[in-house]
Amino acid sequence: MTLPQNSTFDSPPGSTPLTRWRRWWRRQSPTRQDRFVTLGPLLAVMLFLAAVIAAFAYLRVEEIDREQQAVKRDVEYAQQRLRLRLLERQEQLMRLGRDVSNKDVDSDEFIAQAESLVNQYPELLSVTWIDSRRRVKSSYVSPSANASQVQSAGEQLKRGETESTFGLARDLRQPVYSRPLTVKDDSSYNAPSLQLQVPLDDQGRFDGVIMGEYSIDGLLRFGVPNEVTAKYAVALLDDQGKVLAGHLPPARNRAARLLPLSDEAQEYEIPVSPVGNGLLLKAQGYRASLGVVGSGFFWLVSALSALTVWMLLGTWRHTRRRVQAQEALISETNFRRAMENSMLTGMRALDLQGRITYVNPAFCQMTGWSEGELVGRTAPFPYWPEQDRETLAARLDDELHGRSTPGGFEVHIKRKSGAIFDARMYVSPLIDPRGQQTGWMTSVTDITEPKRVREELSASYERFTTVLEGLDAAVSVAPLGSEELLFANKLYRAWFGGEVAGHMNLIAQAGVPAVTPTDDTLDAVDGLAGFPTDTLTAAQTENAEIFVPELGKWLEVRSRYLTWVDGRLAQMVIATDITPRRHAEEQAAQQAERAQSASRLITMGEMASSVAHELNQPLTAINNYCNGMVSRIKGQQISNEDLLVALEKTAKQAHRAGQIIQRIRSFVKRSEPNRTSSDVATMVSNAMELADIELRRHNVRLSHYIAARLPSVMVDPILIEQVLINLMKNGAESIAQARRPTARRSVELRVVPKNIADQDVIEFSVLDSGKGLSPEVMSRLYEAFYSTKAEGMGIGLKLCRSIVESHQGRMQAENLYNGDEVVGCRFTFWIPVTPLLLPAAAAEAPATPTGIS
């Protein structure tokens, strides 16, 4: 224990350490002195016990080390004896092998010598002569061997470890020991064995092996000295730690050997040479006790030390309880003082006569007056504003007579600096421990900031309400599953009278899903309480345009779900008057329709000469037929059959002229947009019939390809025919301007089904062999009143694209190239087979072009 190094314990120069220690000890509190007095002896006893335990542990470690050295020495001695015995048998087998290699020993002589070896050395189980082809030539097996180890002459060497050892002896040309082998005999007993194979050499050529098989149990019994087996438990193990011969007691935890009463014996293992690591010799000493004297002395010292520790612990526990009681009292006092000082609420105590007996720091901080300036004062108190003294005096009188308001009351309090703030006071009786009232306790809370926030919130709510009331849209909020209207602004009340029926009608007409109220949902409990509303409230606003007959207005209704202030799931509806916009859209649709009709009239005006020429042919034929019939009737040179044939041809030409006029009349006739399920082939045929008149005038050939089994499309056929005629007519005029030769004056119309953006469509393509489109023309292709023709108005392609987009299609143009040369142009547009749902306005009139080509 060291003295603290600080200014408190500094001593004058020349003072001794003992003097400094005494001065420091006298300055300590009694509690700390008790701790030092108690813990000092306890620490000394603990150090003494630690020293005794360390001494016994050191002696035990020394003893274990000596035992370990003895075990190691004896095991190495046993290993040397076992090694010498194996080397002697190996030398005898090698001499027998040399005799066999020199042809000095035949099979009978081999068996005689092998029998002599086996009978003389009990660890040998068998001696076998094996030729180079792994066949047994001769063998002698000990009578003590099991049947599975008997090998007859001519028998093939068994596969496994024996064969691998044979191959190793053949390759190395030196004796080779096998790994320990386990052979199961008839009694299901595992008899481990060890093989030694000595190679035979016939003038440098491998001629087989002499294989001697040892019993591992025999090696242990006859190879290990008796003085070793008497002192230790000895066993032979393989490289996996499996016991092959002998036995070993179960091992204990290594840490337990250090205990004084531990009788754990020492052990040691070493590989058996020349076999190698495949065979291990392990010995473990028999367990022996340390003796009563050593253990008794240890436990005597331990018991005395424990008794001393127990007595000191009792004294320390008593002292600690006393210290804990003192600390608890100090802690409780400090806690109450800290709680009192940290309170934000001011506390003031009055006696029954109205004299201040207590104020806490928060009250002093609020008023700016100290505790000494307030305690003992009577009314009027210094924190009373002069203008409120009469009111506060009356409040004090009510307080002293128990007539204070339970919910508290607001007052004005003056600080010492003269500033005045708002506060709320709560009064309650002050009861002593005996249950008698000794005065009144008043809590004071500064409400200046909450009052300011409340006023700001009120002003903000008023501004928000003013904004909502001034909106030109009707806003209403109603909870789901209830007929209660939570909010409605001025315009909603003007339209629907503040009833929830208007809110529900807007939702029903707009097609927004709502929960129908039932008898069970009309109570005060929210039927959807507890369900997650994050997905609904985070969803996007749903829009719809509806017509309200009661108001005579078109309204755009937007709806979304929200969580109301009380946690209920509600639906907000915003209805905006879009009647002027709808009227403007209707006028725009009418103007677009008139422009389309005008475009068709202009197209037919441009084709007037071609149409006149087309009509002139059937009319000329009719005139010729009539003149011929008149001439032949006058000359009575016609029969009834010839007359009938001439009249039929005349009627056919008149019908042809009528069809041309009817087709032109249907094309230019103004009618309301009428989208019906139309046959694509019929539309294309009608358009080609009219366009072919103009193409023949320009000496342009018209070819077409229409895919078979095309589905019907929901379109206005007259408008689609108008687009096709305009594109084919433009192609013919482009060819005429390019002055192409007759062989290259052609327009091709292709109609095929396609799938674009996962949508089934019908694609119409018009290809011409004109001069194509320049970059400037391509950039202004769909611009209104822009034309490359001197007599053109520049509205044809713009109307064509508007018609296509009104049918939810798209149009594009591109040049056709042959290398770098422009050889024509292709206009393509497609119409969806199944159109998507359109808003009401878009379904009635073509959409305004968006600039997409």
Coordinates of C-alpha atoms in Angstrom, one line a residue, residues 174-701:
Q174 CA 16.4 -54.2 -48.0
P175 CA 14.4 -55.5 -45.0
V176 CA 11.1 -53.7 -44.5
Y177 CA 8.7 -53.7 -41.5
S178 CA 5.0 -53.4 -42.2
R179 CA 2.5 -51.3 -40.2
P180 CA 0.9 -53.3 -37.3
L181 CA -1.8 -55.6 -38.7
T182 CA -5.0 -56.6 -37.0
V183 CA -6.2 -60.1 -37.8
K184 CA -9.6 -61.3 -36.5
D185 CA -9.6 -65.0 -35.6
D186 CA -12.5 -67.4 -35.2
S187 CA -13.3 -66.2 -31.7
S188 CA -13.6 -62.6 -33.0
Y189 CA -10.5 -61.6 -31.1
N190 CA -8.2 -59.1 -32.7
A191 CA -4.6 -60.5 -32.7
P192 CA -2.3 -57.6 -33.9
S193 CA 0.8 -58.7 -35.7
L194 CA 3.9 -57.2 -37.4
Q195 CA 5.5 -58.4 -40.6
L196 CA 9.2 -58.2 -41.6
Q197 CA 9.9 -58.9 -45.3
V198 CA 13.6 -59.7 -46.2
P199 CA 14.2 -59.5 -50.0
L200 CA 15.9 -62.4 -51.9
D201 CA 18.6 -61.6 -54.5
D202 CA 19.4 -63.9 -57.3
Q203 CA 22.5 -62.5 -59.0
G204 CA 21.2 -59.0 -58.8
R205 CA 17.6 -60.0 -59.7
F206 CA 14.8 -59.8 -57.2
D207 CA 13.7 -63.3 -56.4
G208 CA 11.0 -62.9 -53.7
V209 CA 11.1 -62.3 -49.9
I210 CA 11.4 -64.2 -46.6
M211 CA 8.4 -62.9 -44.6
G212 CA 8.5 -63.3 -40.8
E213 CA 5.4 -62.4 -38.9
Y214 CA 5.7 -61.3 -35.2
S215 CA 3.0 -61.4 -32.6
I216 CA 2.9 -57.9 -31.0
D217 CA 1.7 -59.3 -27.8
G218 CA 4.7 -61.8 -27.9
L219 CA 7.1 -58.9 -28.5
L220 CA 5.7 -57.1 -25.4
R221 CA 5.9 -60.2 -23.2
F222 CA 9.3 -61.5 -24.3
G223 CA 11.0 -58.3 -25.4
V224 CA 10.3 -55.9 -22.5
P225 CA 12.4 -56.7 -19.3
N226 CA 10.5 -57.9 -16.3
E227 CA 11.9 -55.2 -14.1
V228 CA 10.2 -52.6 -16.3
T229 CA 6.8 -54.4 -16.4
A230 CA 6.9 -54.8 -12.6
K231 CA 7.1 -51.0 -12.1
Y232 CA 5.0 -49.7 -15.0
A233 CA 1.9 -50.5 -17.0
V234 CA 3.5 -51.1 -20.5
A235 CA 1.7 -51.3 -23.8
L236 CA 2.5 -51.2 -27.5
L237 CA 0.4 -48.7 -29.6
D238 CA 0.0 -47.9 -33.2
D239 CA 0.5 -44.4 -34.6
Q240 CA -3.2 -43.6 -33.9
G241 CA -2.8 -44.3 -30.2
K242 CA -4.7 -47.6 -30.3
V243 CA -3.5 -50.2 -27.8
L244 CA -2.2 -53.3 -29.6
A245 CA -0.8 -55.2 -26.7
G246 CA -0.7 -54.6 -22.9
H247 CA -3.0 -52.2 -21.0
L248 CA -2.9 -48.6 -19.7
P249 CA -5.0 -47.1 -17.0
P250 CA -7.3 -44.2 -18.0
A251 CA -5.5 -40.8 -18.1
R252 CA -6.5 -37.9 -15.8
N253 CA -6.4 -34.2 -16.3
R254 CA -2.9 -32.9 -16.4
A255 CA -3.7 -30.0 -14.0
A256 CA -4.9 -32.5 -11.4
R257 CA -1.3 -33.9 -10.9
L258 CA -0.3 -30.7 -9.1
L259 CA -2.8 -31.3 -6.2
P260 CA -1.3 -32.6 -3.0
L261 CA -3.3 -35.8 -2.8
S262 CA -3.0 -36.5 -6.5
D263 CA -1.7 -40.0 -7.2
E264 CA -1.6 -39.6 -11.0
A265 CA 1.4 -41.7 -12.3
Q266 CA 3.8 -40.5 -14.9
E267 CA 3.9 -41.8 -18.5
Y268 CA 6.3 -41.8 -21.5
E269 CA 6.2 -43.2 -25.0
I270 CA 8.8 -43.8 -27.7
P271 CA 8.9 -45.3 -31.2
V272 CA 10.2 -48.8 -31.5
S273 CA 13.2 -49.0 -33.7
P274 CA 13.7 -50.4 -36.3
V275 CA 9.9 -50.6 -37.0
G276 CA 9.5 -46.8 -36.9
N277 CA 6.7 -44.5 -35.9
G278 CA 4.1 -47.2 -36.8
L279 CA 4.7 -48.9 -33.4
L280 CA 5.1 -47.1 -30.1
L281 CA 6.2 -48.3 -26.7
K282 CA 4.3 -46.5 -23.9
A283 CA 4.7 -47.0 -20.1
Q284 CA 2.8 -45.5 -17.3
G285 CA 3.8 -45.8 -13.6
Y286 CA 1.5 -47.3 -11.1
R287 CA -0.2 -44.7 -8.9
A288 CA 1.2 -44.1 -5.4
S289 CA 0.1 -41.8 -2.6
L290 CA 2.3 -39.0 -1.2
G291 CA 1.8 -40.3 2.4
V292 CA -0.1 -39.2 5.4
V293 CA 2.6 -36.9 6.8
G294 CA 2.9 -34.6 3.7
S295 CA -0.9 -34.3 3.2
G296 CA -1.7 -34.0 6.9
F297 CA 0.8 -31.2 7.3
F298 CA -0.7 -29.4 4.3
W299 CA -4.3 -29.7 5.5
L300 CA -3.3 -28.6 9.1
V301 CA -1.8 -25.4 7.8
S302 CA -4.8 -24.9 5.5
A303 CA -7.3 -25.4 8.4
L304 CA -5.5 -22.9 10.7
S305 CA -5.3 -20.4 7.9
A306 CA -9.0 -20.9 7.0
L307 CA -9.9 -20.4 10.7
T308 CA -8.0 -17.2 10.8
V309 CA -9.6 -16.0 7.6
W310 CA -13.1 -16.9 8.9
M311 CA -12.6 -14.9 12.1
L312 CA -11.3 -11.9 10.2
L313 CA -14.1 -12.1 7.7
G314 CA -16.6 -12.0 10.5
T315 CA -15.1 -8.8 11.9
W316 CA -14.8 -7.4 8.3
R317 CA -18.5 -8.3 7.7
H318 CA -19.6 -6.5 10.8
T319 CA -17.6 -3.4 10.0
R320 CA -18.8 -3.5 6.4
R321 CA -22.5 -3.5 7.6
R322 CA -21.8 -0.5 9.7
V323 CA -20.1 1.3 6.9
Q324 CA -22.9 0.4 4.5
A325 CA -25.5 1.8 6.9
Q326 CA -23.5 5.1 7.1
E327 CA -23.1 5.2 3.3
A328 CA -26.8 4.5 2.8
L329 CA -27.7 7.4 5.1
I330 CA -25.3 9.7 3.3
S331 CA -26.5 8.4 -0.1
E332 CA -30.1 9.0 0.8
T333 CA -29.4 12.5 2.1
N334 CA -27.3 13.3 -1.1
F335 CA -30.0 11.8 -3.3
R336 CA -32.8 13.9 -1.7
R337 CA -30.6 17.0 -1.9
A338 CA -29.7 16.2 -5.6
M339 CA -33.4 15.6 -6.4
E340 CA -34.4 18.8 -4.7
N341 CA -31.7 20.8 -6.5
S342 CA -32.4 19.2 -9.9
M343 CA -36.2 19.8 -9.8
L344 CA -37.4 22.3 -12.4
T345 CA -40.6 22.8 -10.4
G346 CA -40.4 25.4 -7.7
M347 CA -41.5 24.3 -4.2
R348 CA -42.7 26.7 -1.4
A349 CA -43.9 25.7 2.0
L350 CA -46.1 28.0 4.2
D351 CA -47.0 27.4 7.8
L352 CA -50.6 27.8 9.0
Q353 CA -50.1 31.6 9.5
G354 CA -48.9 32.1 6.0
R355 CA -45.1 32.5 6.7
I356 CA -42.6 31.0 4.3
T357 CA -40.8 28.1 5.9
Y358 CA -39.1 26.5 2.9
V359 CA -38.2 27.2 -0.7
N360 CA -36.2 24.9 -3.0
P361 CA -33.4 26.1 -5.4
A362 CA -35.7 26.0 -8.4
F363 CA -38.1 28.5 -6.7
C364 CA -35.1 30.7 -5.9
Q365 CA -33.9 30.4 -9.5
M366 CA -37.3 31.3 -10.9
T367 CA -37.7 34.4 -8.7
G368 CA -34.1 35.5 -8.4
W369 CA -34.5 35.8 -4.6
S370 CA -32.2 33.7 -2.3
E371 CA -33.5 31.3 0.3
G372 CA -32.4 33.7 3.1
E373 CA -34.4 36.5 1.6
L374 CA -37.6 34.5 1.4
V375 CA -37.7 32.1 4.4
G376 CA -39.6 33.8 7.3
R377 CA -41.3 36.4 5.1
T378 CA -45.1 37.0 5.2
A379 CA -47.4 38.6 2.8
P380 CA -47.0 40.7 0.7
F381 CA -44.1 38.6 -0.6
P382 CA -41.3 40.3 -2.6
Y383 CA -42.1 38.4 -5.8
W384 CA -45.7 39.8 -6.0
P385 CA -46.1 42.4 -8.8
E386 CA -47.5 45.7 -7.4
Q387 CA -50.5 45.7 -9.7
D388 CA -51.5 42.1 -8.7
R389 CA -51.1 42.4 -4.9
E390 CA -54.8 42.5 -4.1
T391 CA -55.6 39.5 -6.3
L392 CA -52.7 37.6 -4.9
A393 CA -53.6 38.4 -1.3
A394 CA -57.1 37.1 -2.0
R395 CA -55.6 33.9 -3.5
L396 CA -53.4 33.5 -0.4
D397 CA -56.3 33.8 1.9
D398 CA -58.2 31.1 0.0
E399 CA -55.1 29.0 0.1
L400 CA -54.8 29.3 3.9
H401 CA -58.4 28.5 4.4
G402 CA -58.3 25.4 2.1
R403 CA -60.3 27.0 -0.8
S404 CA -57.7 26.6 -3.5
T405 CA -58.6 25.2 -6.9
P406 CA -57.5 21.5 -7.3
G407 CA -56.5 22.1 -10.9
G408 CA -54.2 25.0 -9.9
F409 CA -54.3 28.7 -11.0
E410 CA -52.3 31.0 -13.1
V411 CA -50.5 34.0 -11.6
H412 CA -47.9 36.6 -12.5
I413 CA -44.6 36.5 -10.6
K414 CA -42.0 39.2 -10.5
R415 CA -38.3 38.4 -10.5
K416 CA -35.8 40.3 -8.5
S417 CA -34.7 42.0 -11.7
G418 CA -38.2 43.3 -12.2
A419 CA -39.2 41.0 -15.1
I420 CA -42.6 39.3 -14.8
F421 CA -43.4 35.8 -16.0
D422 CA -46.4 33.6 -16.0
A423 CA -46.6 30.6 -13.6
R424 CA -49.1 28.0 -12.5
M425 CA -49.5 27.1 -8.8
Y426 CA -50.8 23.9 -7.3
V427 CA -51.6 23.9 -3.5
S428 CA -51.8 20.8 -1.2
P429 CA -51.8 20.3 2.6
L430 CA -48.4 19.7 4.3
I431 CA -48.7 16.7 6.6
D432 CA -46.1 15.7 9.2
P433 CA -45.2 12.1 10.2
R434 CA -47.8 12.1 12.9
G435 CA -50.5 12.9 10.4
Q436 CA -51.1 16.5 11.5
Q437 CA -51.2 19.4 9.1
T438 CA -48.4 21.8 9.6
G439 CA -48.9 24.1 6.7
W440 CA -49.3 24.2 2.9
M441 CA -47.0 23.1 0.1
T442 CA -47.2 25.0 -3.1
S443 CA -45.6 23.9 -6.4
V444 CA -44.8 26.6 -9.0
T445 CA -44.2 25.9 -12.7
D446 CA -43.0 28.4 -15.2
I447 CA -45.5 28.3 -18.1
T448 CA -44.2 31.2 -20.1
E449 CA -42.7 29.1 -22.8
P450 CA -45.6 26.5 -23.0
K451 CA -48.1 29.5 -23.1
R452 CA -46.1 31.1 -25.9
V453 CA -46.0 27.8 -27.9
R454 CA -49.7 27.3 -27.3
E455 CA -50.4 30.8 -28.6
E456 CA -48.2 30.2 -31.7
L457 CA -50.0 26.9 -32.4
S458 CA -53.3 28.6 -32.1
A459 CA -52.2 31.3 -34.5
S460 CA -50.7 28.7 -36.9
Y461 CA -54.0 26.7 -36.8
E462 CA -55.9 29.9 -37.5
R463 CA -53.6 30.6 -40.5
F464 CA -53.9 27.1 -41.8
T465 CA -57.7 27.2 -41.4
T466 CA -57.7 30.5 -43.3
V467 CA -55.7 29.0 -46.1
L468 CA -58.0 25.9 -46.4
E469 CA -61.1 28.1 -46.2
G470 CA -59.8 30.3 -49.0
L471 CA -58.9 27.4 -51.4
D472 CA -60.8 27.1 -54.7
A473 CA -61.2 23.4 -54.0
A474 CA -63.6 21.6 -51.7
V475 CA -61.6 19.7 -49.0
S476 CA -63.2 17.1 -46.7
V477 CA -61.9 14.4 -44.4
A478 CA -64.0 11.5 -43.0
P479 CA -62.9 8.3 -41.1
L480 CA -63.2 5.0 -42.9
G481 CA -66.3 3.0 -41.8
S482 CA -68.1 5.9 -40.2
E483 CA -70.6 8.6 -41.2
E484 CA -68.7 11.3 -39.3
L485 CA -67.3 14.3 -41.1
L486 CA -64.0 15.3 -39.5
F487 CA -63.2 18.4 -41.5
A488 CA -64.8 20.4 -44.3
N489 CA -63.7 23.8 -45.7
K490 CA -65.8 26.7 -46.8
L491 CA -66.3 25.7 -50.5
Y492 CA -67.3 22.1 -49.5
R493 CA -69.9 23.6 -47.1
A494 CA -71.2 25.9 -49.8
W495 CA -71.5 23.0 -52.3
F496 CA -72.7 20.2 -50.0
G497 CA -74.0 22.0 -46.9
G498 CA -71.5 20.4 -44.5
E499 CA -73.0 16.9 -44.8
V500 CA -71.0 13.7 -45.0
A501 CA -73.2 12.6 -47.9
G502 CA -71.3 14.9 -50.3
H503 CA -68.0 13.3 -49.3
M504 CA -69.4 9.8 -49.8
N505 CA -71.0 10.7 -53.2
L506 CA -67.7 12.1 -54.5
I507 CA -65.9 8.8 -53.5
A508 CA -68.6 6.7 -55.0
Q509 CA -68.6 8.6 -58.4
A510 CA -64.9 8.7 -58.6
G511 CA -64.6 5.0 -58.1
V512 CA -62.3 5.3 -55.0
P513 CA -62.7 2.2 -52.8
A514 CA -64.3 3.1 -49.4
V515 CA -65.6 1.0 -46.5
T516 CA -69.4 0.9 -46.3
P517 CA -70.5 1.8 -42.8
T518 CA -72.5 -0.9 -40.9
D519 CA -74.3 -1.0 -37.6
D520 CA -71.2 -2.4 -36.0
T521 CA -69.0 0.5 -37.3
L522 CA -71.2 3.3 -36.2
D523 CA -70.1 3.2 -32.6
A524 CA -67.2 5.1 -31.1
V525 CA -64.7 2.3 -31.7
D526 CA -62.6 2.5 -34.9
G527 CA -63.2 -0.8 -36.7
L528 CA -59.8 -0.6 -38.4
A529 CA -57.9 0.0 -35.2
G530 CA -54.8 -2.1 -34.9
F531 CA -54.3 -2.7 -38.6
P532 CA -51.2 -1.3 -40.3
T533 CA -51.8 1.9 -42.2
D534 CA -48.3 2.7 -43.5
T535 CA -49.0 1.2 -46.9
L536 CA -52.3 3.1 -47.3
T537 CA -51.0 6.5 -46.1
A538 CA -47.9 6.2 -48.2
A539 CA -49.8 5.5 -51.4
Q540 CA -50.1 8.0 -54.2
T541 CA -53.1 10.2 -54.6
E542 CA -55.9 8.8 -56.8
N543 CA -57.4 11.2 -59.4
A544 CA -60.7 11.0 -61.2
E545 CA -62.9 13.4 -63.2
I546 CA -66.6 13.3 -62.6
F547 CA -69.7 15.3 -63.4
V548 CA -72.0 16.2 -60.5
P549 CA -75.5 16.9 -61.8
E550 CA -76.6 18.6 -58.6
L551 CA -73.9 21.2 -59.1
G552 CA -73.8 21.2 -62.8
K553 CA -70.1 21.1 -62.7
W554 CA -67.2 18.9 -63.8
L555 CA -65.0 18.1 -60.8
E556 CA -61.5 16.6 -60.5
V557 CA -61.5 14.4 -57.4
R558 CA -58.3 13.5 -55.7
S559 CA -58.3 11.1 -52.8
R560 CA -55.7 9.7 -50.4
Y561 CA -55.6 8.0 -47.0
L562 CA -54.1 9.6 -43.9
T563 CA -53.8 9.0 -40.2
W564 CA -56.0 11.5 -38.3
V565 CA -54.8 13.2 -35.1
D566 CA -56.6 10.6 -32.9
G567 CA -54.9 7.7 -34.7
R568 CA -57.9 6.7 -36.9
L569 CA -57.5 5.9 -40.5
A570 CA -59.3 8.6 -42.6
Q571 CA -59.8 9.5 -46.2
M572 CA -59.2 13.0 -47.5
V573 CA -61.0 14.1 -50.7
I574 CA -60.1 17.3 -52.7
A575 CA -62.6 18.3 -55.4
T576 CA -61.6 21.0 -57.9
D577 CA -63.9 22.7 -60.3
I578 CA -62.6 21.9 -63.8
T579 CA -65.7 22.9 -65.8
P580 CA -63.9 25.7 -67.7
R581 CA -61.1 23.3 -68.6
R582 CA -63.6 20.6 -69.8
H583 CA -65.3 23.2 -72.0
A584 CA -61.9 24.2 -73.5
E585 CA -61.1 20.6 -74.2
E586 CA -64.5 20.1 -75.9
Q587 CA -63.9 23.1 -78.0
A588 CA -60.4 21.9 -78.9
A589 CA -61.8 18.5 -79.9
Q590 CA -64.4 20.2 -82.1
Q591 CA -61.7 22.2 -83.7
A592 CA -59.6 19.1 -84.3
E593 CA -62.6 17.4 -85.9
R594 CA -63.2 20.4 -88.2
A595 CA -59.5 20.4 -89.1
Q596 CA -59.7 16.7 -90.0
S597 CA -62.8 17.3 -92.2
A598 CA -61.1 20.2 -93.8
S599 CA -58.0 18.1 -94.4
R600 CA -60.1 15.4 -96.1
L601 CA -61.8 18.1 -98.3
I602 CA -58.4 19.5 -99.2
T603 CA -57.2 16.1 -100.1
M604 CA -60.1 15.4 -102.3
G605 CA -59.7 18.9 -103.8
E606 CA -56.1 18.1 -104.7
M607 CA -57.4 14.8 -106.2
A608 CA -60.2 16.4 -108.1
S609 CA -58.6 16.1 -111.6
S610 CA -57.8 12.5 -110.9
V611 CA -61.3 11.7 -109.6
A612 CA -62.8 13.5 -112.7
H613 CA -60.6 11.4 -114.9
E614 CA -61.7 8.3 -113.0
L615 CA -65.4 9.1 -113.4
N616 CA -65.0 10.0 -117.0
Q617 CA -64.1 6.4 -117.9
P618 CA -67.4 4.8 -116.8
L619 CA -69.4 7.8 -118.1
T620 CA -67.8 7.6 -121.5
A621 CA -68.5 3.8 -121.6
I622 CA -72.1 4.4 -120.7
N623 CA -72.4 7.0 -123.4
N624 CA -70.8 4.7 -126.0
Y625 CA -73.1 1.8 -125.0
C626 CA -76.2 4.0 -125.2
N627 CA -75.3 5.5 -128.6
G628 CA -74.5 2.0 -130.0
M629 CA -77.8 0.6 -128.7
V630 CA -79.8 3.5 -130.2
S631 CA -78.1 3.1 -133.6
R632 CA -78.6 -0.6 -133.7
I633 CA -82.3 -0.3 -132.5
K634 CA -83.0 2.3 -135.2
G635 CA -81.5 0.0 -137.8
Q636 CA -83.2 -3.0 -136.2
Q637 CA -79.9 -4.8 -136.1
I638 CA -79.9 -5.9 -132.5
S639 CA -81.5 -8.9 -130.9
N640 CA -83.0 -9.0 -127.4
E641 CA -80.0 -11.0 -126.2
D642 CA -77.5 -8.4 -127.4
L643 CA -79.6 -5.6 -126.0
L644 CA -79.7 -7.3 -122.7
V645 CA -75.9 -7.7 -122.7
A646 CA -75.4 -4.1 -123.6
L647 CA -77.8 -2.9 -120.8
E648 CA -76.0 -5.1 -118.2
K649 CA -72.6 -3.5 -119.2
T650 CA -74.1 -0.1 -119.0
A651 CA -75.5 -0.8 -115.6
K652 CA -72.2 -2.1 -114.4
Q653 CA -70.4 1.1 -115.5
A654 CA -73.0 3.2 -113.8
H655 CA -72.6 1.1 -110.6
R656 CA -68.8 1.7 -110.8
A657 CA -69.3 5.4 -111.1
G658 CA -71.7 5.4 -108.2
Q659 CA -69.2 3.5 -106.0
I660 CA -66.5 6.1 -106.7
I661 CA -68.9 8.9 -105.8
Q662 CA -70.1 7.1 -102.6
R663 CA -66.6 6.4 -101.5
I664 CA -65.6 10.1 -101.9
R665 CA -68.8 11.1 -100.2
S666 CA -68.1 8.8 -97.2
F667 CA -64.6 10.0 -97.0
V668 CA -65.3 13.8 -96.9
K669 CA -68.6 13.6 -95.0
R670 CA -68.3 15.2 -91.6
S671 CA -69.4 13.0 -88.7
E672 CA -68.8 12.6 -85.0
P673 CA -65.8 10.4 -83.9
N674 CA -67.0 6.8 -83.8
R675 CA -64.6 4.1 -82.6
T676 CA -65.9 0.7 -83.5
S677 CA -64.3 -2.7 -83.9
S678 CA -63.1 -2.4 -87.4
D679 CA -61.6 -4.9 -89.9
V680 CA -58.1 -3.9 -90.9
A681 CA -58.3 -5.4 -94.4
T682 CA -61.5 -3.5 -95.2
M683 CA -60.0 -0.2 -94.0
V684 CA -56.9 -0.7 -96.1
S685 CA -58.9 -1.7 -99.2
N686 CA -61.1 1.4 -99.0
A687 CA -58.0 3.6 -98.5
M688 CA -56.2 2.0 -101.5
E689 CA -59.2 2.4 -103.7
L690 CA -59.3 6.1 -103.3
A691 CA -55.5 6.6 -103.2
D692 CA -55.0 4.5 -106.3
I693 CA -56.8 7.2 -108.4
E694 CA -54.2 9.8 -107.4
L695 CA -51.3 7.4 -107.8
R696 CA -52.3 6.5 -111.4
R697 CA -52.4 10.2 -112.2
H698 CA -48.7 10.4 -111.2
N699 CA -48.0 7.1 -113.0
V700 CA -47.0 5.4 -109.7
R701 CA -47.6 1.7 -109.2

